[in-house]
Amino acid sequence: MSYVELHTASAFSFLQGASLPEAIVDRAAELGYHSIALLDRDGVYGIPRFHKAACAAGIRPLVGAELTLTLDRPEPGAPAAKNSPFILPLLCESAEGYRNLCRLITRMKLAAPKGEGALPFEALDGMTSGLVAIVGLVGSTASATVEPGTPAKDVHVGLDDDNADNPFIQPAGVRTAQHMDDTDVLFGRGNDDLLIGRLGGDTLLAGPGSDIMVGGPERGQQPANDVLVGDEGNDVSIWSPGDGNDAVIGNDGSDTMIFGPVVTKADGSLKLTSTRHRKVPHVRVDGYPRLGCTLAAFPSSRQPGYEYLVRLSWDGVPTASVREKDIERVLCPGAKPGTVRVAFPHGSHPTDFRTVRLSSIGGLVGAIVRR
């Protein structure tokens, strides 16, 4: 076989690959490959195991890594870069190239907290000997703009650029849809991020830390079904009237789901304020007698992997539903000003809402709902 896979990721690339290096080599041998490359994200952790397994199988190992780069040059005391980082796959063609790659990765890791960082493009100067870039595979870390926070508590906003108006995705004269109706995929970068999907059926994946995830707001103009997945930390997910039928999974930590209209600026974007050294959106959860929600447990005979279904209604007419799993607290609007309805799905009365004073909600959630 003449085909050579030059862009394989192993389980050492979080959320990028799932197979251990040895399993990749085993599969390459089954397919009759004579060579295969391993390029994990911002690291060479899997290369020793990969190299050993490939040599034992009679396969030529090609090694390298994907580097996260930014075009901004950091300056002491200057604000963080505002453009989205991008990925550059690099292959090593010599021992010198491997040394340069390791030095570049080390520079990146020393300049940022664990799990974060992007290498300035200028750092490649004088460090490219023995390295080969696969430029056709350069890509963004996610389909979003990134506004860095303080420190690294970033705001990720969906681009809404995967649509019929994008000539690269939807070529002129092609009638069959090639686009994904503004779908974006947003990743948290590991330090209390804010992810805002906007239009389209978006997927929001939180990282370690207490992230805030907003699938919309779509305001009824293009309601789509979003998927919000939490990670470690006390994550907060937000659904707003006019959004589609979403799915929310909290995973680890004590996670909260908030239902209510988000506060927006004149241009329709979310109004964000700074609190606890991060940017937070705001949700109106009091004084809405017409907006109702009920919480029901999925029957065991119809369990699609979720625990509860939240049904939203306006004047008693169902408008949307949200599937939930591993959510410890649900907030729905209270009928009277200064009140909010709260349910605890993992408590002794999991589907019961009780009305409490809005002032009793503290912490990050309190900062979101008390405008």
Short mmCIF file of the C-alpha atoms (twelve columns), coordinates in Angstrom:
data_MODEL
# 
_entry.id   MODEL 
# 
loop_
_atom_site.group_PDB 
_atom_site.id 
_atom_site.type_symbol 
_atom_site.label_atom_id 
_atom_site.label_alt_id 
_atom_site.label_comp_id 
_atom_site.label_asym_id 
_atom_site.label_seq_id 
_atom_site.Cartn_x 
_atom_site.Cartn_y 
_atom_site.Cartn_z 
_atom_site.pdbx_PDB_model_num 
ATOM 1   C CA . MET A 1   0.000   0.000  0.000  1 
ATOM 2   C CA . SER A 2   1.349   3.452  -0.988 1 
ATOM 3   C CA . TYR A 3   -0.888  5.559  1.298  1 
ATOM 4   C CA . VAL A 4   0.758   7.070  4.375  1 
ATOM 5   C CA . GLU A 5   -1.322  8.664  7.150  1 
ATOM 6   C CA . LEU A 6   0.535   11.827 8.192  1 
ATOM 7   C CA . HIS A 7   -1.881  13.252 10.761 1 
ATOM 8   C CA . THR A 8   -2.763  10.726 13.463 1 
ATOM 9   C CA . ALA A 9   -3.638  11.787 17.022 1 
ATOM 10  C CA . SER A 10  -3.456  9.435  19.999 1 
ATOM 11  C CA . ALA A 11  -5.161  9.434  23.382 1 
ATOM 12  C CA . PHE A 12  -2.419  11.839 24.503 1 
ATOM 13  C CA . SER A 13  -4.351  14.556 22.586 1 
ATOM 14  C CA . PHE A 14  -7.293  15.420 24.838 1 
ATOM 15  C CA . LEU A 15  -10.613 15.478 22.898 1 
ATOM 16  C CA . GLN A 16  -8.687  14.870 19.655 1 
ATOM 17  C CA . GLY A 17  -7.703  11.200 19.745 1 
ATOM 18  C CA . ALA A 18  -8.907  8.104  21.629 1 
ATOM 19  C CA . SER A 19  -6.472  5.276  20.774 1 
ATOM 20  C CA . LEU A 20  -3.211  4.543  22.539 1 
ATOM 21  C CA . PRO A 21  -0.066  4.679  20.355 1 
ATOM 22  C CA . GLU A 22  0.246   0.881  20.358 1 
ATOM 23  C CA . ALA A 23  -3.339  0.500  19.097 1 
ATOM 24  C CA . ILE A 24  -2.636  2.935  16.258 1 
ATOM 25  C CA . VAL A 25  0.367   0.882  15.212 1 
ATOM 26  C CA . ASP A 26  -1.621  -2.371 15.416 1 
ATOM 27  C CA . ARG A 27  -4.288  -0.953 13.117 1 
ATOM 28  C CA . ALA A 28  -1.682  0.382  10.697 1 
ATOM 29  C CA . ALA A 29  -0.154  -3.091 10.511 1 
ATOM 30  C CA . GLU A 30  -3.574  -4.636 9.809  1 
ATOM 31  C CA . LEU A 31  -4.026  -2.177 6.922  1 
ATOM 32  C CA . GLY A 32  -0.582  -2.958 5.515  1 
ATOM 33  C CA . TYR A 33  0.928   0.508  6.081  1 
ATOM 34  C CA . HIS A 34  4.693   0.727  5.696  1 
ATOM 35  C CA . SER A 35  4.817   4.120  7.494  1 
ATOM 36  C CA . ILE A 36  2.601   6.179  9.774  1 
ATOM 37  C CA . ALA A 37  2.943   9.511  11.581 1 
ATOM 38  C CA . LEU A 38  1.873   10.537 15.087 1 
ATOM 39  C CA . LEU A 39  1.137   14.241 15.662 1 
ATOM 40  C CA . ASP A 40  -0.358  14.887 19.090 1 
ATOM 41  C CA . ARG A 41  -1.506  18.363 20.188 1 
ATOM 42  C CA . ASP A 42  1.260   20.460 21.794 1 
ATOM 43  C CA . GLY A 43  3.220   17.472 23.083 1 
ATOM 44  C CA . VAL A 44  5.362   14.460 22.299 1 
ATOM 45  C CA . TYR A 45  4.179   12.359 25.231 1 
ATOM 46  C CA . GLY A 46  3.144   9.381  23.117 1 
ATOM 47  C CA . ILE A 47  6.147   9.287  20.802 1 
ATOM 48  C CA . PRO A 48  8.384   6.869  22.822 1 
ATOM 49  C CA . ARG A 49  5.618   4.257  22.983 1 
ATOM 50  C CA . PHE A 50  4.667   4.901  19.356 1 
ATOM 51  C CA . HIS A 51  8.267   4.589  18.136 1 
ATOM 52  C CA . LYS A 52  8.864   1.365  20.066 1 
ATOM 53  C CA . ALA A 53  5.652   -0.270 18.828 1 
ATOM 54  C CA . ALA A 54  6.178   0.784  15.210 1 
ATOM 55  C CA . CYS A 55  9.744   -0.524 15.068 1 
ATOM 56  C CA . ALA A 56  8.625   -3.839 16.582 1 
ATOM 57  C CA . ALA A 57  5.918   -4.109 13.896 1 
ATOM 58  C CA . GLY A 58  8.303   -3.300 11.035 1 
ATOM 59  C CA . ILE A 59  6.592   0.034  10.335 1 
ATOM 60  C CA . ARG A 60  8.548   3.235  9.821  1 
ATOM 61  C CA . PRO A 61  7.514   5.730  12.546 1 
ATOM 62  C CA . LEU A 62  7.167   9.391  11.517 1 
ATOM 63  C CA . VAL A 63  7.015   11.740 14.480 1 
ATOM 64  C CA . GLY A 64  5.963   15.322 15.097 1 
ATOM 65  C CA . ALA A 65  3.266   17.354 16.810 1 
ATOM 66  C CA . GLU A 66  0.509   19.879 16.258 1 
ATOM 67  C CA . LEU A 67  1.579   23.281 17.574 1 
ATOM 68  C CA . THR A 68  -0.932  25.872 18.750 1 
ATOM 69  C CA . LEU A 69  0.245   29.223 17.368 1 
ATOM 70  C CA . THR A 70  -0.878  32.838 17.442 1 
ATOM 71  C CA . LEU A 71  0.117   35.692 15.162 1 
ATOM 72  C CA . ASP A 72  0.303   38.168 18.037 1 
ATOM 73  C CA . ARG A 73  3.610   39.103 19.620 1 
ATOM 74  C CA . PRO A 74  3.223   39.277 23.417 1 
ATOM 75  C CA . GLU A 75  4.675   42.321 25.123 1 
ATOM 76  C CA . PRO A 76  5.244   42.806 28.855 1 
ATOM 77  C CA . GLY A 77  2.214   44.497 30.411 1 
ATOM 78  C CA . ALA A 78  0.195   44.379 27.176 1 
ATOM 79  C CA . PRO A 79  -3.301  42.833 27.050 1 
ATOM 80  C CA . ALA A 80  -3.585  39.262 25.810 1 
ATOM 81  C CA . ALA A 81  -3.963  38.533 22.107 1 
ATOM 82  C CA . LYS A 82  -7.445  38.898 20.651 1 
ATOM 83  C CA . ASN A 83  -7.182  36.729 17.568 1 
ATOM 84  C CA . SER A 84  -7.998  33.039 17.640 1 
ATOM 85  C CA . PRO A 85  -5.023  30.650 17.860 1 
ATOM 86  C CA . PHE A 86  -4.510  28.220 15.006 1 
ATOM 87  C CA . ILE A 87  -2.960  24.781 14.629 1 
ATOM 88  C CA . LEU A 88  0.197   24.020 12.595 1 
ATOM 89  C CA . PRO A 89  1.079   20.316 12.134 1 
ATOM 90  C CA . LEU A 90  4.863   19.716 12.079 1 
ATOM 91  C CA . LEU A 91  6.810   16.581 11.112 1 
ATOM 92  C CA . CYS A 92  10.412  15.918 12.129 1 
ATOM 93  C CA . GLU A 93  12.721  14.910 9.296  1 
ATOM 94  C CA . SER A 94  15.851  14.659 11.465 1 
ATOM 95  C CA . ALA A 95  17.108  14.521 15.046 1 
ATOM 96  C CA . GLU A 96  17.696  18.265 14.835 1 
ATOM 97  C CA . GLY A 97  14.053  18.752 13.920 1 
ATOM 98  C CA . TYR A 98  12.947  16.716 16.932 1 
ATOM 99  C CA . ARG A 99  15.173  18.819 19.199 1 
ATOM 100 C CA . ASN A 100 13.708  22.028 17.774 1 
ATOM 101 C CA . LEU A 101 10.162  20.732 18.181 1 
ATOM 102 C CA . CYS A 102 10.774  19.821 21.828 1 
ATOM 103 C CA . ARG A 103 12.273  23.251 22.500 1 
ATOM 104 C CA . LEU A 104 9.299   25.012 20.923 1 
ATOM 105 C CA . ILE A 105 6.838   22.991 23.004 1 
ATOM 106 C CA . THR A 106 8.878   23.665 26.149 1 
ATOM 107 C CA . ARG A 107 8.810   27.428 25.486 1 
ATOM 108 C CA . MET A 108 5.027   27.301 25.148 1 
ATOM 109 C CA . LYS A 109 4.518   25.253 28.315 1 
ATOM 110 C CA . LEU A 110 6.800   27.458 30.417 1 
ATOM 111 C CA . ALA A 111 4.872   30.591 29.420 1 
ATOM 112 C CA . ALA A 112 1.347   29.416 30.319 1 
ATOM 113 C CA . PRO A 113 -0.583  27.424 32.947 1 
ATOM 114 C CA . LYS A 114 -1.048  23.699 32.412 1 
ATOM 115 C CA . GLY A 115 -3.377  22.901 29.519 1 
ATOM 116 C CA . GLU A 116 -3.186  26.407 28.052 1 
ATOM 117 C CA . GLY A 117 -0.894  28.468 25.886 1 
ATOM 118 C CA . ALA A 118 -0.193  29.396 22.296 1 
ATOM 119 C CA . LEU A 119 3.249   29.938 20.818 1 
ATOM 120 C CA . PRO A 120 3.844   33.277 19.073 1 
ATOM 121 C CA . PHE A 121 4.485   32.692 15.373 1 
ATOM 122 C CA . GLU A 122 7.730   34.651 15.675 1 
ATOM 123 C CA . ALA A 123 9.060   31.979 18.060 1 
ATOM 124 C CA . LEU A 124 9.582   29.725 15.021 1 
ATOM 125 C CA . ASP A 125 12.406  31.982 13.820 1 
ATOM 126 C CA . GLY A 126 15.657  30.023 13.844 1 
ATOM 127 C CA . MET A 127 13.888  26.889 15.135 1 
ATOM 128 C CA . THR A 128 12.540  25.306 11.945 1 
ATOM 129 C CA . SER A 129 15.570  23.342 10.759 1 
ATOM 130 C CA . GLY A 130 14.631  19.692 10.413 1 
ATOM 131 C CA . LEU A 131 10.900  20.417 10.608 1 
ATOM 132 C CA . VAL A 132 8.321   20.043 7.829  1 
ATOM 133 C CA . ALA A 133 4.985   21.893 8.090  1 
ATOM 134 C CA . ILE A 134 1.828   20.303 6.681  1 
ATOM 135 C CA . VAL A 135 0.301   23.610 5.648  1 
ATOM 136 C CA . GLY A 136 -2.793  22.112 4.042  1 
ATOM 137 C CA . LEU A 137 -3.951  21.048 7.500  1 
ATOM 138 C CA . VAL A 138 -3.626  24.380 9.261  1 
ATOM 139 C CA . GLY A 139 -6.839  25.043 11.171 1 
ATOM 140 C CA . SER A 140 -8.425  27.007 13.959 1 
ATOM 141 C CA . THR A 141 -8.722  25.538 17.438 1 
ATOM 142 C CA . ALA A 142 -12.487 26.007 17.198 1 
ATOM 143 C CA . SER A 143 -15.030 27.836 15.062 1 
ATOM 144 C CA . ALA A 144 -15.085 30.822 17.376 1 
ATOM 145 C CA . THR A 145 -13.509 34.151 18.107 1 
ATOM 146 C CA . VAL A 146 -11.650 34.254 21.398 1 
ATOM 147 C CA . GLU A 147 -11.444 37.302 23.625 1 
ATOM 148 C CA . PRO A 148 -8.862  36.466 26.298 1 
ATOM 149 C CA . GLY A 149 -9.813  37.244 29.864 1 
ATOM 150 C CA . THR A 150 -7.902  38.003 33.049 1 
ATOM 151 C CA . PRO A 151 -6.001  35.742 33.286 1 
ATOM 152 C CA . ALA A 152 -6.990  33.178 30.641 1 
ATOM 153 C CA . LYS A 153 -10.658 33.337 31.654 1 
ATOM 154 C CA . ASP A 154 -11.606 33.601 28.022 1 
ATOM 155 C CA . VAL A 155 -14.804 34.478 26.154 1 
ATOM 156 C CA . HIS A 156 -15.415 32.178 23.158 1 
ATOM 157 C CA . VAL A 157 -18.086 33.370 20.698 1 
ATOM 158 C CA . GLY A 158 -19.366 31.252 17.782 1 
ATOM 159 C CA . LEU A 159 -18.542 32.628 14.355 1 
ATOM 160 C CA . ASP A 160 -21.876 31.628 12.721 1 
ATOM 161 C CA . ASP A 161 -19.898 31.437 9.482  1 
ATOM 162 C CA . ASP A 162 -20.724 27.891 8.320  1 
ATOM 163 C CA . ASN A 163 -23.693 28.856 6.147  1 
ATOM 164 C CA . ALA A 164 -24.883 29.410 2.589  1 
ATOM 165 C CA . ASP A 165 -23.236 32.842 2.461  1 
ATOM 166 C CA . ASN A 166 -19.758 31.354 2.892  1 
ATOM 167 C CA . PRO A 167 -18.467 30.834 -0.686 1 
ATOM 168 C CA . PHE A 168 -15.671 28.517 0.438  1 
ATOM 169 C CA . ILE A 169 -18.125 26.083 2.050  1 
ATOM 170 C CA . GLN A 170 -21.068 26.633 -0.321 1 
ATOM 171 C CA . PRO A 171 -19.601 27.128 -3.832 1 
ATOM 172 C CA . ALA A 172 -21.566 29.196 -6.301 1 
ATOM 173 C CA . GLY A 173 -23.891 27.137 -8.473 1 
ATOM 174 C CA . VAL A 174 -24.045 24.149 -6.083 1 
ATOM 175 C CA . ARG A 175 -27.685 23.619 -5.100 1 
ATOM 176 C CA . THR A 176 -27.210 20.828 -2.558 1 
ATOM 177 C CA . ALA A 177 -26.433 22.255 0.867  1 
ATOM 178 C CA . GLN A 178 -22.748 21.941 1.774  1 
ATOM 179 C CA . HIS A 179 -22.992 24.068 4.917  1 
ATOM 180 C CA . MET A 180 -24.102 23.347 8.504  1 
ATOM 181 C CA . ASP A 181 -26.537 26.225 9.153  1 
ATOM 182 C CA . ASP A 182 -24.184 28.274 11.366 1 
ATOM 183 C CA . THR A 183 -23.091 25.297 13.483 1 
ATOM 184 C CA . ASP A 184 -20.053 25.975 15.704 1 
ATOM 185 C CA . VAL A 185 -17.963 23.834 18.049 1 
ATOM 186 C CA . LEU A 186 -16.525 25.689 21.042 1 
ATOM 187 C CA . PHE A 187 -14.000 24.381 23.554 1 
ATOM 188 C CA . GLY A 188 -13.195 25.694 27.017 1 
ATOM 189 C CA . ARG A 189 -9.460  26.114 27.542 1 
ATOM 190 C CA . GLY A 190 -9.273  25.129 31.168 1 
ATOM 191 C CA . ASN A 191 -9.731  28.237 33.297 1 
ATOM 192 C CA . ASP A 192 -13.290 29.476 33.960 1 
ATOM 193 C CA . ASP A 193 -14.257 30.268 30.368 1 
ATOM 194 C CA . LEU A 194 -17.464 31.709 28.891 1 
ATOM 195 C CA . LEU A 195 -18.735 29.904 25.758 1 
ATOM 196 C CA . ILE A 196 -21.430 31.590 23.616 1 
ATOM 197 C CA . GLY A 197 -22.770 29.608 20.661 1 
ATOM 198 C CA . ARG A 198 -25.206 32.117 19.086 1 
ATOM 199 C CA . LEU A 199 -27.084 30.784 16.022 1 
ATOM 200 C CA . GLY A 200 -27.046 27.206 14.725 1 
ATOM 201 C CA . GLY A 201 -26.979 23.813 16.395 1 
ATOM 202 C CA . ASP A 202 -23.817 24.326 18.395 1 
ATOM 203 C CA . THR A 203 -21.715 22.003 20.547 1 
ATOM 204 C CA . LEU A 204 -20.124 23.590 23.612 1 
ATOM 205 C CA . LEU A 205 -17.502 21.550 25.452 1 
ATOM 206 C CA . ALA A 206 -16.347 22.931 28.773 1 
ATOM 207 C CA . GLY A 207 -12.849 22.349 30.089 1 
ATOM 208 C CA . PRO A 208 -11.550 22.095 33.659 1 
ATOM 209 C CA . GLY A 209 -12.705 25.023 35.777 1 
ATOM 210 C CA . SER A 210 -16.125 26.580 36.319 1 
ATOM 211 C CA . ASP A 211 -17.309 27.416 32.806 1 
ATOM 212 C CA . ILE A 212 -20.445 29.257 31.669 1 
ATOM 213 C CA . MET A 213 -22.137 27.888 28.527 1 
ATOM 214 C CA . VAL A 214 -24.791 29.747 26.490 1 
ATOM 215 C CA . GLY A 215 -26.078 27.747 23.515 1 
ATOM 216 C CA . GLY A 216 -27.830 30.808 22.016 1 
ATOM 217 C CA . PRO A 217 -29.261 33.279 22.292 1 
ATOM 218 C CA . GLU A 218 -31.201 32.584 19.103 1 
ATOM 219 C CA . ARG A 219 -34.242 34.713 20.022 1 
ATOM 220 C CA . GLY A 220 -36.521 32.607 17.834 1 
ATOM 221 C CA . GLN A 221 -34.925 33.697 14.550 1 
ATOM 222 C CA . GLN A 222 -33.163 30.390 13.930 1 
ATOM 223 C CA . PRO A 223 -33.881 28.043 16.847 1 
ATOM 224 C CA . ALA A 224 -31.614 25.007 16.715 1 
ATOM 225 C CA . ASN A 225 -30.730 22.155 19.030 1 
ATOM 226 C CA . ASP A 226 -27.525 22.761 20.994 1 
ATOM 227 C CA . VAL A 227 -25.443 20.311 23.038 1 
ATOM 228 C CA . LEU A 228 -23.732 21.661 26.165 1 
ATOM 229 C CA . VAL A 229 -21.271 19.377 27.951 1 
ATOM 230 C CA . GLY A 230 -19.651 20.301 31.243 1 
ATOM 231 C CA . ASP A 231 -16.387 19.032 32.672 1 
ATOM 232 C CA . GLU A 232 -14.650 19.296 36.028 1 
ATOM 233 C CA . GLY A 233 -15.759 22.295 38.046 1 
ATOM 234 C CA . ASN A 234 -19.080 23.934 38.904 1 
ATOM 235 C CA . ASP A 235 -20.378 24.733 35.423 1 
ATOM 236 C CA . VAL A 236 -23.390 26.908 34.572 1 
ATOM 237 C CA . SER A 237 -25.548 26.356 31.465 1 
ATOM 238 C CA . ILE A 238 -28.101 28.889 30.184 1 
ATOM 239 C CA . TRP A 239 -31.237 28.452 28.045 1 
ATOM 240 C CA . SER A 240 -33.136 31.519 26.831 1 
ATOM 241 C CA . PRO A 241 -36.648 31.810 25.316 1 
ATOM 242 C CA . GLY A 242 -36.388 31.442 21.548 1 
ATOM 243 C CA . ASP A 243 -33.652 28.780 21.764 1 
ATOM 244 C CA . GLY A 244 -34.212 25.239 20.473 1 
ATOM 245 C CA . ASN A 245 -34.509 21.868 22.202 1 
ATOM 246 C CA . ASP A 246 -31.126 21.488 23.874 1 
ATOM 247 C CA . ALA A 247 -29.243 18.727 25.687 1 
ATOM 248 C CA . VAL A 248 -27.160 19.584 28.758 1 
ATOM 249 C CA . ILE A 249 -24.758 17.253 30.573 1 
ATOM 250 C CA . GLY A 250 -23.075 18.552 33.694 1 
ATOM 251 C CA . ASN A 251 -20.578 15.750 34.414 1 
ATOM 252 C CA . ASP A 252 -18.320 16.392 37.436 1 
ATOM 253 C CA . GLY A 253 -18.840 19.147 39.991 1 
ATOM 254 C CA . SER A 254 -21.980 20.889 41.235 1 
ATOM 255 C CA . ASP A 255 -23.600 22.136 38.027 1 
ATOM 256 C CA . THR A 256 -26.484 24.567 37.521 1 
ATOM 257 C CA . MET A 257 -28.980 25.075 34.687 1 
ATOM 258 C CA . ILE A 258 -30.602 28.523 34.355 1 
ATOM 259 C CA . PHE A 259 -33.750 29.178 32.298 1 
ATOM 260 C CA . GLY A 260 -34.672 32.766 31.463 1 
ATOM 261 C CA . PRO A 261 -34.195 35.652 29.019 1 
ATOM 262 C CA . VAL A 262 -30.587 36.787 28.686 1 
ATOM 263 C CA . VAL A 263 -29.803 40.484 28.916 1 
ATOM 264 C CA . THR A 264 -28.567 41.865 25.578 1 
ATOM 265 C CA . LYS A 265 -27.141 45.110 24.246 1 
ATOM 266 C CA . ALA A 266 -28.654 47.223 21.455 1 
ATOM 267 C CA . ASP A 267 -26.808 45.203 18.783 1 
ATOM 268 C CA . GLY A 268 -28.249 41.922 20.097 1 
ATOM 269 C CA . SER A 269 -25.009 40.641 21.645 1 
ATOM 270 C CA . LEU A 270 -24.907 39.540 25.253 1 
ATOM 271 C CA . LYS A 271 -24.380 42.181 27.887 1 
ATOM 272 C CA . LEU A 272 -21.316 41.082 29.859 1 
ATOM 273 C CA . THR A 273 -19.982 42.529 33.064 1 
ATOM 274 C CA . SER A 274 -16.829 41.766 35.027 1 
ATOM 275 C CA . THR A 275 -17.135 39.950 38.330 1 
ATOM 276 C CA . ARG A 276 -14.760 37.678 40.202 1 
ATOM 277 C CA . HIS A 277 -12.060 38.550 37.639 1 
ATOM 278 C CA . ARG A 278 -14.098 37.150 34.738 1 
ATOM 279 C CA . LYS A 279 -16.813 38.158 32.244 1 
ATOM 280 C CA . VAL A 280 -20.334 36.918 33.000 1 
ATOM 281 C CA . PRO A 281 -23.681 37.241 31.155 1 
ATOM 282 C CA . HIS A 282 -26.924 38.103 32.921 1 
ATOM 283 C CA . VAL A 283 -30.267 36.293 32.937 1 
ATOM 284 C CA . ARG A 284 -33.653 37.657 34.057 1 
ATOM 285 C CA . VAL A 285 -35.253 35.077 36.332 1 
ATOM 286 C CA . ASP A 286 -37.804 37.103 38.272 1 
ATOM 287 C CA . GLY A 287 -41.162 38.646 37.408 1 
ATOM 288 C CA . TYR A 288 -42.115 36.253 34.598 1 
ATOM 289 C CA . PRO A 289 -45.505 34.709 35.446 1 
ATOM 290 C CA . ARG A 290 -46.077 33.691 31.802 1 
ATOM 291 C CA . LEU A 291 -42.869 31.630 31.467 1 
ATOM 292 C CA . GLY A 292 -43.235 28.213 33.057 1 
ATOM 293 C CA . CYS A 293 -41.130 25.091 33.362 1 
ATOM 294 C CA . THR A 294 -41.682 21.589 34.714 1 
ATOM 295 C CA . LEU A 295 -39.130 18.899 35.520 1 
ATOM 296 C CA . ALA A 296 -39.900 15.244 34.784 1 
ATOM 297 C CA . ALA A 297 -37.771 12.122 35.165 1 
ATOM 298 C CA . PHE A 298 -37.268 10.044 32.039 1 
ATOM 299 C CA . PRO A 299 -39.041 6.670  32.340 1 
ATOM 300 C CA . SER A 300 -36.681 3.709  32.418 1 
ATOM 301 C CA . SER A 301 -38.303 2.349  29.245 1 
ATOM 302 C CA . ARG A 302 -37.471 5.537  27.344 1 
ATOM 303 C CA . GLN A 303 -34.033 6.481  28.645 1 
ATOM 304 C CA . PRO A 304 -31.938 8.080  25.867 1 
ATOM 305 C CA . GLY A 305 -29.019 8.658  28.215 1 
ATOM 306 C CA . TYR A 306 -30.533 11.586 30.127 1 
ATOM 307 C CA . GLU A 307 -32.073 11.790 33.592 1 
ATOM 308 C CA . TYR A 308 -34.633 14.597 33.352 1 
ATOM 309 C CA . LEU A 309 -36.651 16.515 30.794 1 
ATOM 310 C CA . VAL A 310 -37.413 20.188 31.411 1 
ATOM 311 C CA . ARG A 311 -40.483 21.401 29.515 1 
ATOM 312 C CA . LEU A 312 -40.701 25.146 28.850 1 
ATOM 313 C CA . SER A 313 -44.025 26.864 28.220 1 
ATOM 314 C CA . TRP A 314 -45.431 30.335 27.574 1 
ATOM 315 C CA . ASP A 315 -48.932 30.987 28.904 1 
ATOM 316 C CA . GLY A 316 -49.234 27.237 29.392 1 
ATOM 317 C CA . VAL A 317 -48.362 26.398 25.762 1 
ATOM 318 C CA . PRO A 318 -45.267 24.144 25.401 1 
ATOM 319 C CA . THR A 319 -42.485 25.916 23.506 1 
ATOM 320 C CA . ALA A 320 -39.344 23.810 23.971 1 
ATOM 321 C CA . SER A 321 -37.757 21.020 26.007 1 
ATOM 322 C CA . VAL A 322 -34.265 20.511 27.409 1 
ATOM 323 C CA . ARG A 323 -32.704 17.141 28.255 1 
ATOM 324 C CA . GLU A 324 -30.487 17.033 31.345 1 
ATOM 325 C CA . LYS A 325 -27.999 14.732 32.990 1 
ATOM 326 C CA . ASP A 326 -25.775 15.306 36.031 1 
ATOM 327 C CA . ILE A 327 -27.317 18.705 36.805 1 
ATOM 328 C CA . GLU A 328 -27.503 19.429 40.533 1 
ATOM 329 C CA . ARG A 329 -29.625 22.618 40.465 1 
ATOM 330 C CA . VAL A 330 -32.244 24.080 38.084 1 
ATOM 331 C CA . LEU A 331 -33.376 27.720 38.160 1 
ATOM 332 C CA . CYS A 332 -36.604 28.827 36.467 1 
ATOM 333 C CA . PRO A 333 -38.167 32.308 36.518 1 
ATOM 334 C CA . GLY A 334 -40.291 33.273 39.492 1 
ATOM 335 C CA . ALA A 335 -43.736 34.796 38.951 1 
ATOM 336 C CA . LYS A 336 -43.095 37.774 41.233 1 
ATOM 337 C CA . PRO A 337 -40.268 40.305 41.129 1 
ATOM 338 C CA . GLY A 338 -37.351 39.325 43.342 1 
ATOM 339 C CA . THR A 339 -38.175 35.607 43.281 1 
ATOM 340 C CA . VAL A 340 -36.869 32.543 41.449 1 
ATOM 341 C CA . ARG A 341 -38.005 28.914 41.337 1 
ATOM 342 C CA . VAL A 342 -35.380 26.309 42.253 1 
ATOM 343 C CA . ALA A 343 -35.292 22.506 41.932 1 
ATOM 344 C CA . PHE A 344 -32.613 20.018 42.985 1 
ATOM 345 C CA . PRO A 345 -32.789 16.975 40.634 1 
ATOM 346 C CA . HIS A 346 -30.510 14.902 42.886 1 
ATOM 347 C CA . GLY A 347 -32.353 15.856 46.096 1 
ATOM 348 C CA . SER A 348 -35.127 14.105 48.009 1 
ATOM 349 C CA . HIS A 349 -37.832 15.792 45.871 1 
ATOM 350 C CA . PRO A 350 -36.078 15.960 42.490 1 
ATOM 351 C CA . THR A 351 -38.927 17.292 40.340 1 
ATOM 352 C CA . ASP A 352 -40.345 19.842 42.770 1 
ATOM 353 C CA . PHE A 353 -39.720 23.553 42.331 1 
ATOM 354 C CA . ARG A 354 -39.849 25.887 45.304 1 
ATOM 355 C CA . THR A 355 -39.917 29.663 45.181 1 
ATOM 356 C CA . VAL A 356 -37.083 31.479 46.984 1 
ATOM 357 C CA . ARG A 357 -35.864 35.053 47.220 1 
ATOM 358 C CA . LEU A 358 -33.510 35.978 44.403 1 
ATOM 359 C CA . SER A 359 -31.165 37.483 46.994 1 
ATOM 360 C CA . SER A 360 -30.598 33.993 48.452 1 
ATOM 361 C CA . ILE A 361 -28.760 32.836 45.313 1 
ATOM 362 C CA . GLY A 362 -25.050 33.425 45.822 1 
ATOM 363 C CA . GLY A 363 -21.731 32.754 44.145 1 
ATOM 364 C CA . LEU A 364 -21.245 32.750 40.387 1 
ATOM 365 C CA . VAL A 365 -24.908 31.874 39.742 1 
ATOM 366 C CA . GLY A 366 -25.977 34.793 41.906 1 
ATOM 367 C CA . ALA A 367 -23.777 37.139 39.890 1 
ATOM 368 C CA . ILE A 368 -25.534 35.946 36.712 1 
ATOM 369 C CA . VAL A 369 -29.138 36.215 37.902 1 
ATOM 370 C CA . ARG A 370 -28.848 39.315 40.094 1 
ATOM 371 C CA . ARG A 371 -28.289 41.937 37.378 1 
# 
